[in-house]
Structures are given as structure tokens and as C-alpha cells.
mmCIF file of C-alpha atoms in Angstrom:
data_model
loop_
_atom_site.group_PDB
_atom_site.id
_atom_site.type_symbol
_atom_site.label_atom_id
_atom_site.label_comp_id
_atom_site.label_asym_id
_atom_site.label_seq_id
_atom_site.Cartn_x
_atom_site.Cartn_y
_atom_site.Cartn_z
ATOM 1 C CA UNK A 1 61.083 173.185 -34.359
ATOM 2 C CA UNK A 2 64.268 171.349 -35.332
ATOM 3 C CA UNK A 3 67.579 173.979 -36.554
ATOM 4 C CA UNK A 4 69.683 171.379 -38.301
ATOM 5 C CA UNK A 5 73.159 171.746 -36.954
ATOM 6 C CA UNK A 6 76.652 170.686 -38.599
ATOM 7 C CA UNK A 7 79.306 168.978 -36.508
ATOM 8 C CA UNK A 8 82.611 168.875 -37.690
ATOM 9 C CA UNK A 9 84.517 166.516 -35.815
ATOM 10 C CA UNK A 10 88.284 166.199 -36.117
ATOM 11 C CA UNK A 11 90.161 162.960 -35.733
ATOM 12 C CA UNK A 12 92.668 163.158 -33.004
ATOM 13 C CA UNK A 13 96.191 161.431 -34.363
ATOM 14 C CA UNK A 14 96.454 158.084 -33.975
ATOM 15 C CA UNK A 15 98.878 158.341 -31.198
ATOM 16 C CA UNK A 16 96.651 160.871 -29.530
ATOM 17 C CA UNK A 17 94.004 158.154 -29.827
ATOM 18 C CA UNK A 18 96.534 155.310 -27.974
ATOM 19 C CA UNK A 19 97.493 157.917 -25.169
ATOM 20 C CA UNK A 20 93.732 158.820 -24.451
ATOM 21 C CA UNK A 21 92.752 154.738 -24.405
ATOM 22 C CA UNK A 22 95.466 154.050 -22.389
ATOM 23 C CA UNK A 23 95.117 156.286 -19.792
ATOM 24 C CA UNK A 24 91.140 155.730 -19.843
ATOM 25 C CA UNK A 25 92.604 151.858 -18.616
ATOM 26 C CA UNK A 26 95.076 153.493 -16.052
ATOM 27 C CA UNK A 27 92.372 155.507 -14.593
ATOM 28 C CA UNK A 28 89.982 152.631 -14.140
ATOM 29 C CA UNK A 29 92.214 150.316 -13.053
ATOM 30 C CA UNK A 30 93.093 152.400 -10.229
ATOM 31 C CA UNK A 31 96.670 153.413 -11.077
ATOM 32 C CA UNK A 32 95.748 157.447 -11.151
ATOM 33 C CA UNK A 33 99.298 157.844 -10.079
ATOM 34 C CA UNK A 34 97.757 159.688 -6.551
ATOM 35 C CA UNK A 35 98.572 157.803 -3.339
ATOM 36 C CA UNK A 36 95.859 157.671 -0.914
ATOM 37 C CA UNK A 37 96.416 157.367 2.358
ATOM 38 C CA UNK A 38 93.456 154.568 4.224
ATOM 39 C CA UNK A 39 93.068 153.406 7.445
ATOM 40 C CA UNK A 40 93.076 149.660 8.216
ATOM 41 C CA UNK A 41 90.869 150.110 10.353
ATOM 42 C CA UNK A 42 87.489 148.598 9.929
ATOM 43 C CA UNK A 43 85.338 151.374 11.191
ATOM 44 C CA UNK A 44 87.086 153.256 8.615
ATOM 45 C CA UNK A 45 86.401 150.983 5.561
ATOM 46 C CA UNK A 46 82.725 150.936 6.817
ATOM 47 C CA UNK A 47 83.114 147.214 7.750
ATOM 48 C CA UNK A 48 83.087 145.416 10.801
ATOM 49 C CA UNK A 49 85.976 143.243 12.321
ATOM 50 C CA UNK A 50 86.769 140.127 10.037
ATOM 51 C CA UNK A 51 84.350 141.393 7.458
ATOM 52 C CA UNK A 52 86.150 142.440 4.182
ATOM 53 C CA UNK A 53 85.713 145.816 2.863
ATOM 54 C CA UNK A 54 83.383 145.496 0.067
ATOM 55 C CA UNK A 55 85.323 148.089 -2.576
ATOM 56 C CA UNK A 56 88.067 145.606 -2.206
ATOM 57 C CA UNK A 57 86.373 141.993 -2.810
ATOM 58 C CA UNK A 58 88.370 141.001 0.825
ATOM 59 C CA UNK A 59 91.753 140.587 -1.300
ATOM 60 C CA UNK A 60 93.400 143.353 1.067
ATOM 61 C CA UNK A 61 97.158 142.794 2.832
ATOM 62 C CA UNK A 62 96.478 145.540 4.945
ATOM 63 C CA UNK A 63 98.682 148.143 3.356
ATOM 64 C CA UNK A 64 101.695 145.690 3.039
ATOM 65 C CA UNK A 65 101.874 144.176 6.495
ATOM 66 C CA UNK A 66 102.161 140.840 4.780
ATOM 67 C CA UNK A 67 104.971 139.327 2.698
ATOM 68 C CA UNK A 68 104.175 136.279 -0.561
ATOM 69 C CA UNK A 69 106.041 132.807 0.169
ATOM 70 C CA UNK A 70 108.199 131.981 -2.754
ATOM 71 C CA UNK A 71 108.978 129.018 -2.844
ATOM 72 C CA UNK A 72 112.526 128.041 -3.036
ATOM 73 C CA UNK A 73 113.706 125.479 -6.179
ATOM 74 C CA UNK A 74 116.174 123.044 -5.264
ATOM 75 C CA UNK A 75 119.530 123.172 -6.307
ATOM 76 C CA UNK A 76 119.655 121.243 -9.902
ATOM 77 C CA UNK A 77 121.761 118.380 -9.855
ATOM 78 C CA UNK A 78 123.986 117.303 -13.373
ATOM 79 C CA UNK A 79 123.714 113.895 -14.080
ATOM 80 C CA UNK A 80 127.180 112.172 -13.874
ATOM 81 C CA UNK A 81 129.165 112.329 -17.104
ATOM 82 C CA UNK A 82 127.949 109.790 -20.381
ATOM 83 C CA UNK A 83 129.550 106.029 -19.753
ATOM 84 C CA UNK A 84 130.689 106.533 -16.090
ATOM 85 C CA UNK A 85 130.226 103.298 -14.357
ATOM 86 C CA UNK A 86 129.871 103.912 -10.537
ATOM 87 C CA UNK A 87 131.650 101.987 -8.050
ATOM 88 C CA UNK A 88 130.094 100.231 -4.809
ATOM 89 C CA UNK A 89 128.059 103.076 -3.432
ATOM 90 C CA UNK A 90 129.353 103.454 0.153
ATOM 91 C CA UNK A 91 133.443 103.848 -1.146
ATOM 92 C CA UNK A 92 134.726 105.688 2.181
ATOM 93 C CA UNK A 93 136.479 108.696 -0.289
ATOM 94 C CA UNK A 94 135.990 112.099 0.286
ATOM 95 C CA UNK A 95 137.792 115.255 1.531
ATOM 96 C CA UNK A 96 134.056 116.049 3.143
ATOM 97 C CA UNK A 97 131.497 114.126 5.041
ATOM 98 C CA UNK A 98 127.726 114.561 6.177
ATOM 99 C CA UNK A 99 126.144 111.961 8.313
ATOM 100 C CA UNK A 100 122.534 111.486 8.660
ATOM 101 C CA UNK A 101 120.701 114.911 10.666
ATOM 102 C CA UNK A 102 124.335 116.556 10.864
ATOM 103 C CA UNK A 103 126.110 119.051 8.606
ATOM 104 C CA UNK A 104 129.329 119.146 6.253
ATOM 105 C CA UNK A 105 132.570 117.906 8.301
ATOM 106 C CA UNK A 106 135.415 119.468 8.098
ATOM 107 C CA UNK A 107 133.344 123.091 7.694
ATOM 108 C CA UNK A 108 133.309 123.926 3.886
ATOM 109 C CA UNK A 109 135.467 127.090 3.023
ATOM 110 C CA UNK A 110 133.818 130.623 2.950
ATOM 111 C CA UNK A 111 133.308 131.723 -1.071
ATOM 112 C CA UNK A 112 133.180 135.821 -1.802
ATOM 113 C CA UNK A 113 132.064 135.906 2.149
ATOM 114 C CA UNK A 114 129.973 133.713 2.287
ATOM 115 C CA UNK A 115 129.324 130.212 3.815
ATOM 116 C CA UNK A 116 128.002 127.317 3.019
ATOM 117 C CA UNK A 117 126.353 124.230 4.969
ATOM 118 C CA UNK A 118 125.472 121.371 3.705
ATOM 119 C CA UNK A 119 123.415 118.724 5.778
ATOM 120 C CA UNK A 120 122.249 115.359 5.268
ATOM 121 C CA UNK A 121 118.668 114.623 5.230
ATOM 122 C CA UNK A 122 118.241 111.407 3.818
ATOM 123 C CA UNK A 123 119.616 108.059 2.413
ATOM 124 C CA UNK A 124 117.392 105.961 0.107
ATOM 125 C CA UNK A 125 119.850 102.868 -1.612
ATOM 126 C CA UNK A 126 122.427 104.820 -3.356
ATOM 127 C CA UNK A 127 120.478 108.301 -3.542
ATOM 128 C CA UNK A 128 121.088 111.234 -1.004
ATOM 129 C CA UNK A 129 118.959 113.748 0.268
ATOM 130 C CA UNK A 130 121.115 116.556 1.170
ATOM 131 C CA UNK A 131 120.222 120.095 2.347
ATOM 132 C CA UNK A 132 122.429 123.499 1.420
ATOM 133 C CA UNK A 133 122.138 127.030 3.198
ATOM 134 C CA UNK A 134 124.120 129.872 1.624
ATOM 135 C CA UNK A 135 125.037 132.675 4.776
ATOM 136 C CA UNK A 136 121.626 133.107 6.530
ATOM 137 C CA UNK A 137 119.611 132.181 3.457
ATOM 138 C CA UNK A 138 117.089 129.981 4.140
ATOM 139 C CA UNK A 139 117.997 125.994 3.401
ATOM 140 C CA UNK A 140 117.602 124.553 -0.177
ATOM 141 C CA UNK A 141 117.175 121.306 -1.277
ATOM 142 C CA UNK A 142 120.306 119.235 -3.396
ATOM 143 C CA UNK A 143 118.891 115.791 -4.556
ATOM 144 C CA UNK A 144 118.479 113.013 -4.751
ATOM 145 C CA UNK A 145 122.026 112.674 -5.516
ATOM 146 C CA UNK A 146 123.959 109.640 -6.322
ATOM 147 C CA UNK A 147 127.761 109.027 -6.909
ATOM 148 C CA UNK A 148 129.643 110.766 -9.958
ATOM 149 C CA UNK A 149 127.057 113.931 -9.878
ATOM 150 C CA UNK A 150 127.554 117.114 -8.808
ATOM 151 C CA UNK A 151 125.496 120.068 -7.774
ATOM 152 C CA UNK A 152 126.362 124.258 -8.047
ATOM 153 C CA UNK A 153 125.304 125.507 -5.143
ATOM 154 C CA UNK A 154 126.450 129.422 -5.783
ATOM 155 C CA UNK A 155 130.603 129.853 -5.921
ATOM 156 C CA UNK A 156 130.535 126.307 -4.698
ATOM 157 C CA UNK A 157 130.517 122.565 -6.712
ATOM 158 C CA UNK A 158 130.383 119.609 -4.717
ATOM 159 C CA UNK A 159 130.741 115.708 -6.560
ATOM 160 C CA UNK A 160 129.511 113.001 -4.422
ATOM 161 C CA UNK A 161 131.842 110.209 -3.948
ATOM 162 C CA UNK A 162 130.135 107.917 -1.712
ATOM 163 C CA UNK A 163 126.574 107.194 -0.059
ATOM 164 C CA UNK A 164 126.847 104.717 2.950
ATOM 165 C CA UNK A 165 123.191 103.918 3.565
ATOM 166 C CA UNK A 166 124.541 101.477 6.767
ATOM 167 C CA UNK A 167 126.714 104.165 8.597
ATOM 168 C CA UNK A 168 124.144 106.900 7.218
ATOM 169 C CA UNK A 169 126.946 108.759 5.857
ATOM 170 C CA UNK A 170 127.778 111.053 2.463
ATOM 171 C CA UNK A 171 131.061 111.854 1.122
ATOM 172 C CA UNK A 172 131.928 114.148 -1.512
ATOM 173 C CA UNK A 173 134.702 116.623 -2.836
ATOM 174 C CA UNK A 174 134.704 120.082 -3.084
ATOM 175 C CA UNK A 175 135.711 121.049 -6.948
ATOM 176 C CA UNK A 176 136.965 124.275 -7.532
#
């Protein structure tokens, strides 16, 4: 025997609605907002050594022990300006110099505390490949680089003004 039954169901606000959904995704995705503490070890995830925990599809950095490589951009280099005709590439001028495998002579000044060095990696025709570390940053590459462009390498603007592919040799200016 069937006793018919009424159900009165009240709708919830909408935003009621949004919270509930949303924390339905939180909860499944794992963000429950409750740290819990694991072992790395694999007895303790039920695995065996180099065998990936299976809860985890084998994506785990073992609690953070591991850092991502970014890759560093090079430094963007602006084109010299609209009808600049260059001179001979190799002209001699320049308050600095870098020859091939060495770094920035005289020593560019320190900016806000910091240093820079600049190096010189490579020479193809009129182009330069040059390098630039900011303190104990790691290195960055600048190029290829020709004469009448520059590059902003932080507080720092350097202009090429000559690349001597025979003496493996760059020159440029420091512009403040």
C-alpha cells in the first residue's frame, strides 16, 4: 500500500545555488582547504621504489623538493632609428669593449646596486651575439645586434657602435 506524500521543496537563492556548486568543485578537486601531511615514502603511498603512487597518476614533486625551469627571454633589442645608414661595421668607437669569450672592458658602472656584465658570445658579419648578467642573476641573451641598436638591459642602455668580426671585438656606449 502506497500513502501518497507531498514534497515541498524550496529553491535555495541563486547565490546560495553558486556557493553550493562551487564548493561541490573545490571539494572534488582536492582544495578542501585541510593540509595533509604524507610521507614520500613509498611504503607509505603503498607503492614500491620508482613506481608512482597510483592516487596521483605519477605527476608527484615529492612535496616540493623540485623547482620548474623558466626559461629566460632575451633581452629585446630596438631596431636602429628609421633612415640611419650604418657606417663600416668594425669603426673602432666606443667608451666599452667586449672581445670574443671575454666580458665588458672597462667594468660597466653599478645601477641602484647592482652590476652588470656583458660578454661576447658571437660574431656573425655585422651581427653580435652578446650575453648580459644583472648581480648574480643568471645570464640573458642580447642579440643579434648590429650597429645603431640598442638594448635595455634593466637601469642600463647600451648602443652598439662597432662589430669587428676580424679582431672578434664589440664596441658600444653606455647611454644614460
Amino acid at each position: 500500500m502506497r500513502i501518497p506524500v507531498a514534497v515541498t521543496v524550496a529553491r535555495r537563492p541563486r547565490s546560495a545555488r553558486v556557493a553550493a556548486v562551487l564548493a561541490a568543485v573545490l571539494l572534488a578537486a582536492g582544495c578542501s582547504g585541510s593540509p595533509e601531511k604524507e610521507s614520500s615514502s613509498p611504503a607509505a603511498q603503498g607503492t614500491t621504489a620508482g613506481e608512482p603512487a597510483a592516487s596521483d597518476g605519477g605527476a608527484s614533486d615529492e612535496g616540493g623538493k623540485t623547482a620548474a625551469v623558466v626559461p629566460q627571454e632575451s633581452y629585446e633589442v630596438t631596431p636602429a632609428p628609421e633612415g640611419f645608414v650604418p657606417p663600416e661595421p668594425c669603426t673602432g668607437e666606443g667608451a666599452f669593449y667586449a672581445e670574443l669569450g671575454g666580458e665588458a672592458n672597462p667594468g660597466l658602472p653599478e645601477r641602484g646596486g647592482e652590476s652588470l656584465t656583458v660578454s661576447l658570445e658571437s660574431i656573425e658579419g655585422d651581427s653580435a651575439q652578446l650575453m648580459a648578467q644583472v648581480g648574480d642573476s643568471p645570464a640573458r641573451e642580447i642579440g643579434p645586434i648590429t650597429l645603431g641598436e640598442t638594448v635595455a638591459v634593466d637601469l642600463w642602455t647600451l648602443s652598439v657602435t662597432s662589430v669587428c668580426a676580424d679582431s672578434e671585438q664589440v664596441e658600444f656606449d653606455l647611454i644614460d
